[in-house]
mmCIF file with all atom_site columns, C-alpha atoms in Angstrom:
data_model
loop_
_atom_site.group_PDB
_atom_site.id
_atom_site.type_symbol
_atom_site.label_atom_id
_atom_site.label_alt_id
_atom_site.label_comp_id
_atom_site.label_asym_id
_atom_site.label_entity_id
_atom_site.label_seq_id
_atom_site.pdbx_PDB_ins_code
_atom_site.Cartn_x
_atom_site.Cartn_y
_atom_site.Cartn_z
_atom_site.occupancy
_atom_site.B_iso_or_equiv
_atom_site.pdbx_formal_charge
_atom_site.auth_seq_id
_atom_site.auth_comp_id
_atom_site.auth_asym_id
_atom_site.auth_atom_id
_atom_site.pdbx_PDB_model_num
ATOM 1   C CA . MET A 1 1   ? -50.977 17.527  -78.501 1.00 50.00 ? 29  MET A CA 1
ATOM 2   C CA . ASN A 1 2   ? -53.113 20.059  -80.415 1.00 68.00 ? 30  ASN A CA 1
ATOM 3   C CA . ILE A 1 3   ? -53.819 23.675  -79.622 1.00 78.00 ? 31  ILE A CA 1
ATOM 4   C CA . SER A 1 4   ? -57.175 22.969  -77.948 1.00 83.00 ? 32  SER A CA 1
ATOM 5   C CA . GLU A 1 5   ? -55.517 20.611  -75.447 1.00 79.00 ? 33  GLU A CA 1
ATOM 6   C CA . GLN A 1 6   ? -52.731 23.120  -74.859 1.00 80.00 ? 34  GLN A CA 1
ATOM 7   C CA . ILE A 1 7   ? -55.192 25.891  -74.030 1.00 87.00 ? 35  ILE A CA 1
ATOM 8   C CA . ARG A 1 8   ? -57.201 23.660  -71.688 1.00 87.00 ? 36  ARG A CA 1
ATOM 9   C CA . ASN A 1 9   ? -54.177 22.211  -69.884 1.00 83.00 ? 37  ASN A CA 1
ATOM 10  C CA . TYR A 1 10  ? -52.384 25.511  -69.398 1.00 85.00 ? 38  TYR A CA 1
ATOM 11  C CA . ARG A 1 11  ? -55.571 27.276  -68.326 1.00 89.00 ? 39  ARG A CA 1
ATOM 12  C CA . LYS A 1 12  ? -56.044 24.674  -65.598 1.00 89.00 ? 40  LYS A CA 1
ATOM 13  C CA . SER A 1 13  ? -52.394 24.795  -64.578 1.00 85.00 ? 41  SER A CA 1
ATOM 14  C CA . VAL A 1 14  ? -52.620 28.542  -63.847 1.00 89.00 ? 42  VAL A CA 1
ATOM 15  C CA . GLY A 1 15  ? -55.948 28.120  -62.072 1.00 92.00 ? 43  GLY A CA 1
ATOM 16  C CA . LEU A 1 16  ? -58.192 30.122  -64.385 1.00 93.00 ? 44  LEU A CA 1
ATOM 17  C CA . THR A 1 17  ? -61.775 29.389  -65.396 1.00 95.00 ? 45  THR A CA 1
ATOM 18  C CA . GLN A 1 18  ? -62.990 29.719  -68.963 1.00 95.00 ? 46  GLN A CA 1
ATOM 19  C CA . GLU A 1 19  ? -64.923 32.806  -67.896 1.00 95.00 ? 47  GLU A CA 1
ATOM 20  C CA . GLN A 1 20  ? -61.787 34.446  -66.474 1.00 95.00 ? 48  GLN A CA 1
ATOM 21  C CA . VAL A 1 21  ? -59.863 33.774  -69.669 1.00 95.00 ? 49  VAL A CA 1
ATOM 22  C CA . ALA A 1 22  ? -62.751 35.186  -71.701 1.00 95.00 ? 50  ALA A CA 1
ATOM 23  C CA . ASN A 1 23  ? -62.943 38.361  -69.597 1.00 95.00 ? 51  ASN A CA 1
ATOM 24  C CA . ALA A 1 24  ? -59.189 38.925  -69.821 1.00 95.00 ? 52  ALA A CA 1
ATOM 25  C CA . LEU A 1 25  ? -59.216 38.591  -73.602 1.00 94.00 ? 53  LEU A CA 1
ATOM 26  C CA . GLY A 1 26  ? -62.488 40.384  -74.275 1.00 94.00 ? 54  GLY A CA 1
ATOM 27  C CA . VAL A 1 27  ? -64.232 37.373  -75.802 1.00 94.00 ? 55  VAL A CA 1
ATOM 28  C CA . SER A 1 28  ? -67.172 35.246  -74.721 1.00 94.00 ? 56  SER A CA 1
ATOM 29  C CA . ALA A 1 29  ? -66.875 32.221  -72.425 1.00 94.00 ? 57  ALA A CA 1
ATOM 30  C CA . SER A 1 30  ? -68.492 30.129  -75.141 1.00 94.00 ? 58  SER A CA 1
ATOM 31  C CA . ALA A 1 31  ? -65.650 31.110  -77.498 1.00 94.00 ? 59  ALA A CA 1
ATOM 32  C CA . VAL A 1 32  ? -63.075 29.820  -75.017 1.00 94.00 ? 60  VAL A CA 1
ATOM 33  C CA . ASN A 1 33  ? -65.132 26.654  -74.606 1.00 94.00 ? 61  ASN A CA 1
ATOM 34  C CA . LYS A 1 34  ? -65.090 26.111  -78.370 1.00 93.00 ? 62  LYS A CA 1
ATOM 35  C CA . TRP A 1 35  ? -61.308 26.630  -78.457 1.00 91.00 ? 63  TRP A CA 1
ATOM 36  C CA . GLU A 1 36  ? -60.824 23.934  -75.846 1.00 91.00 ? 64  GLU A CA 1
ATOM 37  C CA . LYS A 1 37  ? -63.127 21.523  -77.660 1.00 90.00 ? 65  LYS A CA 1
ATOM 38  C CA . GLY A 1 38  ? -61.378 22.133  -80.963 1.00 87.00 ? 66  GLY A CA 1
ATOM 39  C CA . ASN A 1 39  ? -64.539 23.470  -82.597 1.00 90.00 ? 67  ASN A CA 1
ATOM 40  C CA . SER A 1 40  ? -62.883 26.782  -83.416 1.00 90.00 ? 68  SER A CA 1
ATOM 41  C CA . TYR A 1 41  ? -59.571 28.572  -82.897 1.00 87.00 ? 69  TYR A CA 1
ATOM 42  C CA . PRO A 1 42  ? -58.548 31.912  -81.384 1.00 89.00 ? 70  PRO A CA 1
ATOM 43  C CA . ASP A 1 43  ? -58.118 34.828  -83.757 1.00 88.00 ? 71  ASP A CA 1
ATOM 44  C CA . ILE A 1 44  ? -54.456 35.333  -84.626 1.00 85.00 ? 72  ILE A CA 1
ATOM 45  C CA . SER A 1 45  ? -54.484 38.769  -82.976 1.00 87.00 ? 73  SER A CA 1
ATOM 46  C CA . THR A 1 46  ? -55.566 37.128  -79.706 1.00 89.00 ? 74  THR A CA 1
ATOM 47  C CA . LEU A 1 47  ? -52.780 34.539  -79.572 1.00 87.00 ? 75  LEU A CA 1
ATOM 48  C CA . PRO A 1 48  ? -49.988 36.654  -77.978 1.00 88.00 ? 76  PRO A CA 1
ATOM 49  C CA . ALA A 1 49  ? -52.302 37.852  -75.174 1.00 91.00 ? 77  ALA A CA 1
ATOM 50  C CA . LEU A 1 50  ? -53.599 34.302  -74.674 1.00 90.00 ? 78  LEU A CA 1
ATOM 51  C CA . ALA A 1 51  ? -50.064 32.933  -74.385 1.00 88.00 ? 79  ALA A CA 1
ATOM 52  C CA . ARG A 1 52  ? -49.110 35.606  -71.830 1.00 90.00 ? 80  ARG A CA 1
ATOM 53  C CA . LEU A 1 53  ? -52.272 34.989  -69.824 1.00 92.00 ? 81  LEU A CA 1
ATOM 54  C CA . LEU A 1 54  ? -51.633 31.246  -69.674 1.00 89.00 ? 82  LEU A CA 1
ATOM 55  C CA . GLN A 1 55  ? -47.931 31.803  -68.880 1.00 87.00 ? 83  GLN A CA 1
ATOM 56  C CA . MET A 1 56  ? -46.700 29.999  -71.965 1.00 80.00 ? 84  MET A CA 1
ATOM 57  C CA . ASP A 1 57  ? -44.935 31.019  -75.146 1.00 72.00 ? 85  ASP A CA 1
ATOM 58  C CA . MET A 1 58  ? -46.080 30.625  -78.718 1.00 71.00 ? 86  MET A CA 1
ATOM 59  C CA . ASN A 1 59  ? -43.950 27.524  -79.244 1.00 66.00 ? 87  ASN A CA 1
ATOM 60  C CA . ASP A 1 60  ? -45.779 25.800  -76.376 1.00 67.00 ? 88  ASP A CA 1
ATOM 61  C CA . LEU A 1 61  ? -49.150 26.965  -77.664 1.00 68.00 ? 89  LEU A CA 1
ATOM 62  C CA . PHE A 1 62  ? -48.572 25.352  -81.038 1.00 66.00 ? 90  PHE A CA 1
ATOM 63  C CA . SER A 1 63  ? -46.791 22.289  -79.575 1.00 58.00 ? 91  SER A CA 1
ATOM 64  C CA . PHE A 1 64  ? -43.569 23.101  -81.402 1.00 53.00 ? 92  PHE A CA 1
ATOM 65  C CA . ARG A 1 65  ? -41.732 21.939  -78.276 1.00 55.00 ? 93  ARG A CA 1
ATOM 66  C CA . GLU A 1 66  ? -43.422 18.607  -77.819 1.00 59.00 ? 94  GLU A CA 1
ATOM 67  C CA . GLU A 1 67  ? -40.505 16.181  -77.943 1.00 70.00 ? 95  GLU A CA 1
ATOM 68  C CA . LEU A 1 68  ? -36.775 15.915  -78.364 1.00 79.00 ? 96  LEU A CA 1
ATOM 69  C CA . THR A 1 69  ? -35.145 13.116  -80.338 1.00 82.00 ? 97  THR A CA 1
ATOM 70  C CA . ASP A 1 70  ? -33.097 10.509  -78.470 1.00 86.00 ? 98  ASP A CA 1
ATOM 71  C CA . ARG A 1 71  ? -29.972 12.031  -80.003 1.00 88.00 ? 99  ARG A CA 1
ATOM 72  C CA . GLU A 1 72  ? -30.890 15.520  -78.796 1.00 87.00 ? 100 GLU A CA 1
ATOM 73  C CA . ILE A 1 73  ? -31.543 14.168  -75.312 1.00 90.00 ? 101 ILE A CA 1
ATOM 74  C CA . GLY A 1 74  ? -28.185 12.391  -75.354 1.00 91.00 ? 102 GLY A CA 1
ATOM 75  C CA . GLN A 1 75  ? -26.413 15.577  -76.409 1.00 91.00 ? 103 GLN A CA 1
ATOM 76  C CA . PHE A 1 76  ? -28.024 17.588  -73.629 1.00 93.00 ? 104 PHE A CA 1
ATOM 77  C CA . VAL A 1 77  ? -27.278 14.918  -71.008 1.00 93.00 ? 105 VAL A CA 1
ATOM 78  C CA . ASN A 1 78  ? -23.627 14.991  -72.084 1.00 93.00 ? 106 ASN A CA 1
ATOM 79  C CA . GLU A 1 79  ? -23.607 18.780  -71.681 1.00 94.00 ? 107 GLU A CA 1
ATOM 80  C CA . LEU A 1 80  ? -25.236 18.426  -68.278 1.00 93.00 ? 108 LEU A CA 1
ATOM 81  C CA . SER A 1 81  ? -22.734 15.773  -67.181 1.00 92.00 ? 109 SER A CA 1
ATOM 82  C CA . GLU A 1 82  ? -19.844 18.027  -68.193 1.00 93.00 ? 110 GLU A CA 1
ATOM 83  C CA . ALA A 1 83  ? -21.412 20.889  -66.254 1.00 94.00 ? 111 ALA A CA 1
ATOM 84  C CA . VAL A 1 84  ? -21.619 18.654  -63.165 1.00 92.00 ? 112 VAL A CA 1
ATOM 85  C CA . LEU A 1 85  ? -17.807 18.414  -63.246 1.00 91.00 ? 113 LEU A CA 1
ATOM 86  C CA . GLU A 1 86  ? -17.120 22.062  -64.054 1.00 92.00 ? 114 GLU A CA 1
ATOM 87  C CA . GLU A 1 87  ? -19.969 24.171  -62.663 1.00 93.00 ? 115 GLU A CA 1
ATOM 88  C CA . SER A 1 88  ? -21.813 24.627  -59.386 1.00 92.00 ? 116 SER A CA 1
ATOM 89  C CA . ILE A 1 89  ? -24.824 22.458  -58.550 1.00 93.00 ? 117 ILE A CA 1
ATOM 90  C CA . ASP A 1 90  ? -26.951 25.614  -58.798 1.00 94.00 ? 118 ASP A CA 1
ATOM 91  C CA . THR A 1 91  ? -25.858 26.157  -62.405 1.00 95.00 ? 119 THR A CA 1
ATOM 92  C CA . VAL A 1 92  ? -26.524 22.510  -63.250 1.00 94.00 ? 120 VAL A CA 1
ATOM 93  C CA . PHE A 1 93  ? -30.048 22.640  -61.841 1.00 95.00 ? 121 PHE A CA 1
ATOM 94  C CA . GLU A 1 94  ? -30.713 25.913  -63.638 1.00 95.00 ? 122 GLU A CA 1
ATOM 95  C CA . MET A 1 95  ? -29.677 24.304  -66.962 1.00 94.00 ? 123 MET A CA 1
ATOM 96  C CA . ALA A 1 96  ? -31.893 21.291  -66.313 1.00 95.00 ? 124 ALA A CA 1
ATOM 97  C CA . SER A 1 97  ? -34.898 23.294  -65.166 1.00 93.00 ? 125 SER A CA 1
ATOM 98  C CA . LYS A 1 98  ? -34.727 25.518  -68.233 1.00 89.00 ? 126 LYS A CA 1
ATOM 99  C CA . LYS A 1 99  ? -34.597 22.529  -70.599 1.00 89.00 ? 127 LYS A CA 1
ATOM 100 C CA . ILE A 1 100 ? -37.497 20.782  -68.859 1.00 90.00 ? 128 ILE A CA 1
ATOM 101 C CA . HIS A 1 101 ? -39.511 23.998  -69.007 1.00 85.00 ? 129 HIS A CA 1
ATOM 102 C CA . GLU A 1 102 ? -38.882 24.126  -72.762 1.00 79.00 ? 130 GLU A CA 1
ATOM 103 C CA . TYR A 1 103 ? -39.941 20.491  -73.254 1.00 83.00 ? 131 TYR A CA 1
ATOM 104 C CA . PRO A 1 104 ? -42.404 19.793  -70.424 1.00 85.00 ? 132 PRO A CA 1
ATOM 105 C CA . ARG A 1 105 ? -43.880 16.703  -72.101 1.00 82.00 ? 133 ARG A CA 1
ATOM 106 C CA . CYS A 1 106 ? -40.644 15.004  -73.123 1.00 89.00 ? 134 CYS A CA 1
ATOM 107 C CA . GLU A 1 107 ? -40.743 12.246  -70.518 1.00 91.00 ? 135 GLU A CA 1
ATOM 108 C CA . LEU A 1 108 ? -37.473 10.578  -71.479 1.00 93.00 ? 136 LEU A CA 1
ATOM 109 C CA . LEU A 1 109 ? -35.687 13.916  -71.105 1.00 94.00 ? 137 LEU A CA 1
ATOM 110 C CA . ILE A 1 110 ? -37.255 14.547  -67.703 1.00 95.00 ? 138 ILE A CA 1
ATOM 111 C CA . TYR A 1 111 ? -36.475 11.077  -66.370 1.00 94.00 ? 139 TYR A CA 1
ATOM 112 C CA . THR A 1 112 ? -32.888 11.027  -67.667 1.00 94.00 ? 140 THR A CA 1
ATOM 113 C CA . VAL A 1 113 ? -32.127 14.529  -66.390 1.00 95.00 ? 141 VAL A CA 1
ATOM 114 C CA . SER A 1 114 ? -33.580 13.593  -62.986 1.00 95.00 ? 142 SER A CA 1
ATOM 115 C CA . THR A 1 115 ? -31.203 10.647  -62.651 1.00 93.00 ? 143 THR A CA 1
ATOM 116 C CA . VAL A 1 116 ? -28.195 12.778  -63.586 1.00 93.00 ? 144 VAL A CA 1
ATOM 117 C CA . LEU A 1 117 ? -29.178 15.499  -61.130 1.00 94.00 ? 145 LEU A CA 1
ATOM 118 C CA . ASN A 1 118 ? -29.831 12.987  -58.376 1.00 92.00 ? 146 ASN A CA 1
ATOM 119 C CA . SER A 1 119 ? -26.301 11.583  -58.710 1.00 90.00 ? 147 SER A CA 1
ATOM 120 C CA . ALA A 1 120 ? -24.837 15.106  -58.856 1.00 92.00 ? 148 ALA A CA 1
ATOM 121 C CA . LEU A 1 121 ? -26.722 16.133  -55.741 1.00 91.00 ? 149 LEU A CA 1
ATOM 122 C CA . ILE A 1 122 ? -25.495 13.095  -53.794 1.00 87.00 ? 150 ILE A CA 1
ATOM 123 C CA . LEU A 1 123 ? -21.886 14.002  -54.592 1.00 86.00 ? 151 LEU A CA 1
ATOM 124 C CA . SER A 1 124 ? -22.270 17.742  -53.994 1.00 88.00 ? 152 SER A CA 1
ATOM 125 C CA . GLU A 1 125 ? -21.547 19.667  -50.813 1.00 87.00 ? 153 GLU A CA 1
ATOM 126 C CA . THR A 1 126 ? -24.784 21.611  -50.992 1.00 87.00 ? 154 THR A CA 1
ATOM 127 C CA . ASP A 1 127 ? -26.197 22.897  -47.713 1.00 90.00 ? 155 ASP A CA 1
ATOM 128 C CA . SER A 1 128 ? -29.196 21.056  -46.266 1.00 89.00 ? 156 SER A CA 1
ATOM 129 C CA . LYS A 1 129 ? -31.732 23.735  -47.205 1.00 91.00 ? 157 LYS A CA 1
ATOM 130 C CA . ARG A 1 130 ? -30.732 23.810  -50.869 1.00 92.00 ? 158 ARG A CA 1
ATOM 131 C CA . ARG A 1 131 ? -30.481 20.012  -50.908 1.00 92.00 ? 159 ARG A CA 1
ATOM 132 C CA . ARG A 1 132 ? -34.103 19.729  -49.748 1.00 92.00 ? 160 ARG A CA 1
ATOM 133 C CA . GLU A 1 133 ? -35.202 22.171  -52.450 1.00 94.00 ? 161 GLU A CA 1
ATOM 134 C CA . TYR A 1 134 ? -33.376 20.245  -55.156 1.00 95.00 ? 162 TYR A CA 1
ATOM 135 C CA . ASP A 1 135 ? -34.663 16.928  -53.832 1.00 94.00 ? 163 ASP A CA 1
ATOM 136 C CA . ALA A 1 136 ? -38.193 18.316  -54.080 1.00 94.00 ? 164 ALA A CA 1
ATOM 137 C CA . SER A 1 137 ? -37.585 19.268  -57.729 1.00 95.00 ? 165 SER A CA 1
ATOM 138 C CA . ILE A 1 138 ? -36.257 15.808  -58.568 1.00 96.00 ? 166 ILE A CA 1
ATOM 139 C CA . LEU A 1 139 ? -39.179 14.128  -56.812 1.00 96.00 ? 167 LEU A CA 1
ATOM 140 C CA . GLY A 1 140 ? -41.645 16.352  -58.662 1.00 95.00 ? 168 GLY A CA 1
ATOM 141 C CA . TRP A 1 141 ? -40.146 15.473  -62.025 1.00 96.00 ? 169 TRP A CA 1
ATOM 142 C CA . LEU A 1 142 ? -40.016 11.754  -61.252 1.00 96.00 ? 170 LEU A CA 1
ATOM 143 C CA . GLU A 1 143 ? -43.605 11.768  -60.035 1.00 95.00 ? 171 GLU A CA 1
ATOM 144 C CA . ARG A 1 144 ? -44.594 13.215  -63.399 1.00 93.00 ? 172 ARG A CA 1
ATOM 145 C CA . THR A 1 145 ? -42.761 10.518  -65.348 1.00 95.00 ? 173 THR A CA 1
ATOM 146 C CA . ALA A 1 146 ? -44.111 7.839   -62.994 1.00 95.00 ? 174 ALA A CA 1
ATOM 147 C CA . GLU A 1 147 ? -47.464 8.541   -64.682 1.00 93.00 ? 175 GLU A CA 1
ATOM 148 C CA . SER A 1 148 ? -46.030 7.872   -68.138 1.00 92.00 ? 176 SER A CA 1
ATOM 149 C CA . THR A 1 149 ? -47.791 5.569   -70.581 1.00 90.00 ? 177 THR A CA 1
ATOM 150 C CA . ASN A 1 150 ? -44.331 4.331   -71.562 1.00 91.00 ? 178 ASN A CA 1
ATOM 151 C CA . GLU A 1 151 ? -43.901 1.255   -69.368 1.00 91.00 ? 179 GLU A CA 1
ATOM 152 C CA . LYS A 1 152 ? -40.122 1.445   -69.182 1.00 90.00 ? 180 LYS A CA 1
ATOM 153 C CA . ILE A 1 153 ? -40.075 5.119   -68.204 1.00 93.00 ? 181 ILE A CA 1
ATOM 154 C CA . ARG A 1 154 ? -42.907 4.620   -65.725 1.00 94.00 ? 182 ARG A CA 1
ATOM 155 C CA . MET A 1 155 ? -41.348 1.674   -63.877 1.00 91.00 ? 183 MET A CA 1
ATOM 156 C CA . SER A 1 156 ? -37.854 3.180   -63.893 1.00 91.00 ? 184 SER A CA 1
ATOM 157 C CA . SER A 1 157 ? -39.335 6.340   -62.372 1.00 94.00 ? 185 SER A CA 1
ATOM 158 C CA . GLU A 1 158 ? -41.217 4.351   -59.757 1.00 93.00 ? 186 GLU A CA 1
ATOM 159 C CA . TYR A 1 159 ? -38.025 2.551   -58.771 1.00 89.00 ? 187 TYR A CA 1
ATOM 160 C CA . MET A 1 160 ? -36.091 5.827   -58.534 1.00 91.00 ? 188 MET A CA 1
ATOM 161 C CA . LEU A 1 161 ? -38.839 7.289   -56.370 1.00 94.00 ? 189 LEU A CA 1
ATOM 162 C CA . ALA A 1 162 ? -38.676 4.267   -54.084 1.00 90.00 ? 190 ALA A CA 1
ATOM 163 C CA . VAL A 1 163 ? -34.919 4.766   -53.741 1.00 86.00 ? 191 VAL A CA 1
ATOM 164 C CA . LYS A 1 164 ? -35.305 8.486   -53.044 1.00 90.00 ? 192 LYS A CA 1
ATOM 165 C CA . TYR A 1 165 ? -38.043 8.018   -50.460 1.00 91.00 ? 193 TYR A CA 1
ATOM 166 C CA . THR A 1 166 ? -36.041 5.285   -48.722 1.00 86.00 ? 194 THR A CA 1
ATOM 167 C CA . GLN A 1 167 ? -33.066 7.633   -48.474 1.00 83.00 ? 195 GLN A CA 1
ATOM 168 C CA . MET A 1 168 ? -35.390 10.259  -47.022 1.00 86.00 ? 196 MET A CA 1
ATOM 169 C CA . GLU A 1 169 ? -36.791 7.684   -44.535 1.00 85.00 ? 197 GLU A CA 1
ATOM 170 C CA . GLU A 1 170 ? -40.300 8.026   -45.953 1.00 90.00 ? 198 GLU A CA 1
ATOM 171 C CA . TYR A 1 171 ? -40.826 4.280   -46.023 1.00 85.00 ? 199 TYR A CA 1
ATOM 172 C CA . GLU A 1 172 ? -44.564 4.184   -46.659 1.00 89.00 ? 200 GLU A CA 1
ATOM 173 C CA . LYS A 1 173 ? -44.087 6.152   -49.871 1.00 91.00 ? 201 LYS A CA 1
ATOM 174 C CA . ALA A 1 174 ? -41.164 3.927   -50.854 1.00 88.00 ? 202 ALA A CA 1
ATOM 175 C CA . ASP A 1 175 ? -43.313 0.824   -50.281 1.00 88.00 ? 203 ASP A CA 1
ATOM 176 C CA . ALA A 1 176 ? -46.151 2.293   -52.339 1.00 91.00 ? 204 ALA A CA 1
ATOM 177 C CA . TYR A 1 177 ? -43.927 2.776   -55.375 1.00 91.00 ? 205 TYR A CA 1
ATOM 178 C CA . LEU A 1 178 ? -42.229 -0.611  -55.016 1.00 86.00 ? 206 LEU A CA 1
ATOM 179 C CA . ALA A 1 179 ? -45.634 -2.270  -54.921 1.00 87.00 ? 207 ALA A CA 1
ATOM 180 C CA . LYS A 1 180 ? -46.413 -0.874  -58.372 1.00 89.00 ? 208 LYS A CA 1
ATOM 181 C CA . ILE A 1 181 ? -43.435 -2.574  -60.018 1.00 83.00 ? 209 ILE A CA 1
ATOM 182 C CA . PRO A 1 182 ? -43.971 -6.152  -61.270 1.00 79.00 ? 210 PRO A CA 1
ATOM 183 C CA . ASP A 1 183 ? -41.206 -8.411  -59.953 1.00 65.00 ? 211 ASP A CA 1
ATOM 184 C CA . VAL A 1 184 ? -40.955 -10.076 -63.339 1.00 53.00 ? 212 VAL A CA 1
ATOM 185 C CA . THR A 1 185 ? -39.725 -6.791  -64.772 1.00 51.00 ? 213 THR A CA 1
ATOM 186 C CA . ILE A 1 186 ? -37.453 -5.464  -62.022 1.00 53.00 ? 214 ILE A CA 1
ATOM 187 C CA . ASP A 1 187 ? -36.323 -7.591  -59.077 1.00 52.00 ? 215 ASP A CA 1
ATOM 188 C CA . THR A 1 188 ? -37.303 -5.375  -56.156 1.00 53.00 ? 216 THR A CA 1
ATOM 189 C CA . THR A 1 189 ? -36.551 -7.950  -53.432 1.00 53.00 ? 217 THR A CA 1
ATOM 190 C CA . ILE A 1 190 ? -33.323 -6.310  -52.248 1.00 49.00 ? 218 ILE A CA 1
ATOM 191 C CA . MET A 1 191 ? -34.929 -2.871  -52.254 1.00 51.00 ? 219 MET A CA 1
ATOM 192 C CA . LYS A 1 192 ? -37.968 -4.111  -50.325 1.00 53.00 ? 220 LYS A CA 1
ATOM 193 C CA . THR A 1 193 ? -35.663 -5.837  -47.834 1.00 48.00 ? 221 THR A CA 1
ATOM 194 C CA . ASN A 1 194 ? -33.734 -2.604  -47.255 1.00 51.00 ? 222 ASN A CA 1
ATOM 195 C CA . VAL A 1 195 ? -36.962 -0.735  -46.600 1.00 53.00 ? 223 VAL A CA 1
ATOM 196 C CA . LEU A 1 196 ? -38.077 -3.418  -44.125 1.00 49.00 ? 224 LEU A CA 1
ATOM 197 C CA . ILE A 1 197 ? -34.741 -3.267  -42.277 1.00 49.00 ? 225 ILE A CA 1
ATOM 198 C CA . ARG A 1 198 ? -35.292 0.428   -41.659 1.00 54.00 ? 226 ARG A CA 1
ATOM 199 C CA . LYS A 1 199 ? -38.964 0.080   -40.832 1.00 54.00 ? 227 LYS A CA 1
ATOM 200 C CA . GLU A 1 200 ? -39.167 -3.107  -38.781 1.00 53.00 ? 228 GLU A CA 1
ATOM 201 C CA . GLY A 1 201 ? -35.627 -4.280  -38.093 1.00 50.00 ? 229 GLY A CA 1
ATOM 202 C CA . GLU A 1 202 ? -33.373 -6.991  -39.432 1.00 47.00 ? 230 GLU A CA 1
ATOM 203 C CA . GLY A 1 203 ? -35.496 -9.888  -38.160 1.00 45.00 ? 231 GLY A CA 1
ATOM 204 C CA . ALA A 1 204 ? -38.554 -9.014  -40.207 1.00 40.00 ? 232 ALA A CA 1
ATOM 205 C CA . ALA A 1 205 ? -36.408 -8.196  -43.224 1.00 36.00 ? 233 ALA A CA 1
ATOM 206 C CA . ALA A 1 206 ? -34.602 -11.541 -43.013 1.00 41.00 ? 234 ALA A CA 1
ATOM 207 C CA . LEU A 1 207 ? -37.896 -13.434 -42.938 1.00 44.00 ? 235 LEU A CA 1
ATOM 208 C CA . PHE A 1 208 ? -39.158 -11.499 -45.945 1.00 38.00 ? 236 PHE A CA 1
ATOM 209 C CA . PHE A 1 209 ? -35.946 -12.059 -47.903 1.00 39.00 ? 237 PHE A CA 1
ATOM 210 C CA . ARG A 1 210 ? -35.946 -15.791 -47.119 1.00 49.00 ? 238 ARG A CA 1
ATOM 211 C CA . ARG A 1 211 ? -39.591 -16.119 -48.166 1.00 53.00 ? 239 ARG A CA 1
ATOM 212 C CA . GLU A 1 212 ? -38.973 -14.293 -51.447 1.00 48.00 ? 240 GLU A CA 1
ATOM 213 C CA . THR A 1 213 ? -35.828 -16.232 -52.360 1.00 46.00 ? 241 THR A CA 1
ATOM 214 C CA . ASP A 1 214 ? -37.493 -19.545 -51.436 1.00 49.00 ? 242 ASP A CA 1
ATOM 215 C CA . ALA A 1 215 ? -40.385 -18.653 -53.705 1.00 47.00 ? 243 ALA A CA 1
ATOM 216 C CA . ASP A 1 216 ? -37.983 -17.841 -56.537 1.00 44.00 ? 244 ASP A CA 1
ATOM 217 C CA . SER A 1 217 ? -36.240 -21.182 -56.031 1.00 42.00 ? 245 SER A CA 1
ATOM 218 C CA . ASP A 1 218 ? -39.549 -23.039 -56.110 1.00 45.00 ? 246 ASP A CA 1
ATOM 219 C CA . ASN A 1 219 ? -40.545 -21.283 -59.302 1.00 42.00 ? 247 ASN A CA 1
ATOM 220 C CA . ALA A 1 220 ? -37.207 -22.098 -60.898 1.00 35.00 ? 248 ALA A CA 1
ATOM 221 C CA . SER A 1 221 ? -37.566 -25.757 -59.942 1.00 38.00 ? 249 SER A CA 1
ATOM 222 C CA . LYS A 1 222 ? -41.043 -25.917 -61.472 1.00 39.00 ? 250 LYS A CA 1
ATOM 223 C CA . LEU A 1 223 ? -39.791 -24.389 -64.701 1.00 31.00 ? 251 LEU A CA 1
ATOM 224 C CA . SER A 1 224 ? -36.941 -26.869 -64.965 1.00 40.00 ? 252 SER A CA 1
ATOM 225 C CA . VAL A 1 225 ? -39.181 -29.921 -64.579 1.00 39.00 ? 253 VAL A CA 1
#
């Protein structure tokens, strides 16, 4: 991601117009427009004020924190897993939030950290208020990665969201995410059956499960002919 995209995306994320950015920096609105189109760049003396205004640091502005390598992600996840065993859930979430803030576009990091935190939260003795707050953070991160262009990350995130929303008894949202996942990639039959049990009772779920397994058997028979 180049500097023009960074300026545009961060400006929108803090809710500022091009005119407001221009007024704050003492430049023209057309200058800000040119920055965002990549037709020109901010003067070097303007960059620190621009970064502060957009609530970002210089590393973010220049995309120095775009991605982590798989090895770096693995190392951090190991550190996080060790912290789960030794530190409070608050400390673990603080570590994770800081890392995600540093690498907000590293989708593999965000997804992997979300799964670790979700497991840690399930096992913790956190009070209900804090649990809801942490659940909201996990859901927010997973909803971001569910928009990924990486098919594996996207579908894994969608499945995790379906699991989370089922646990929270928000069955319509769980259904919506399950519907996005092709059955040929992830077998969602059991998950869909569990959602139906909670929504409509065991009778409806049994009919659905029988229909799905019969269909799988028919398909298998056709392939073997």
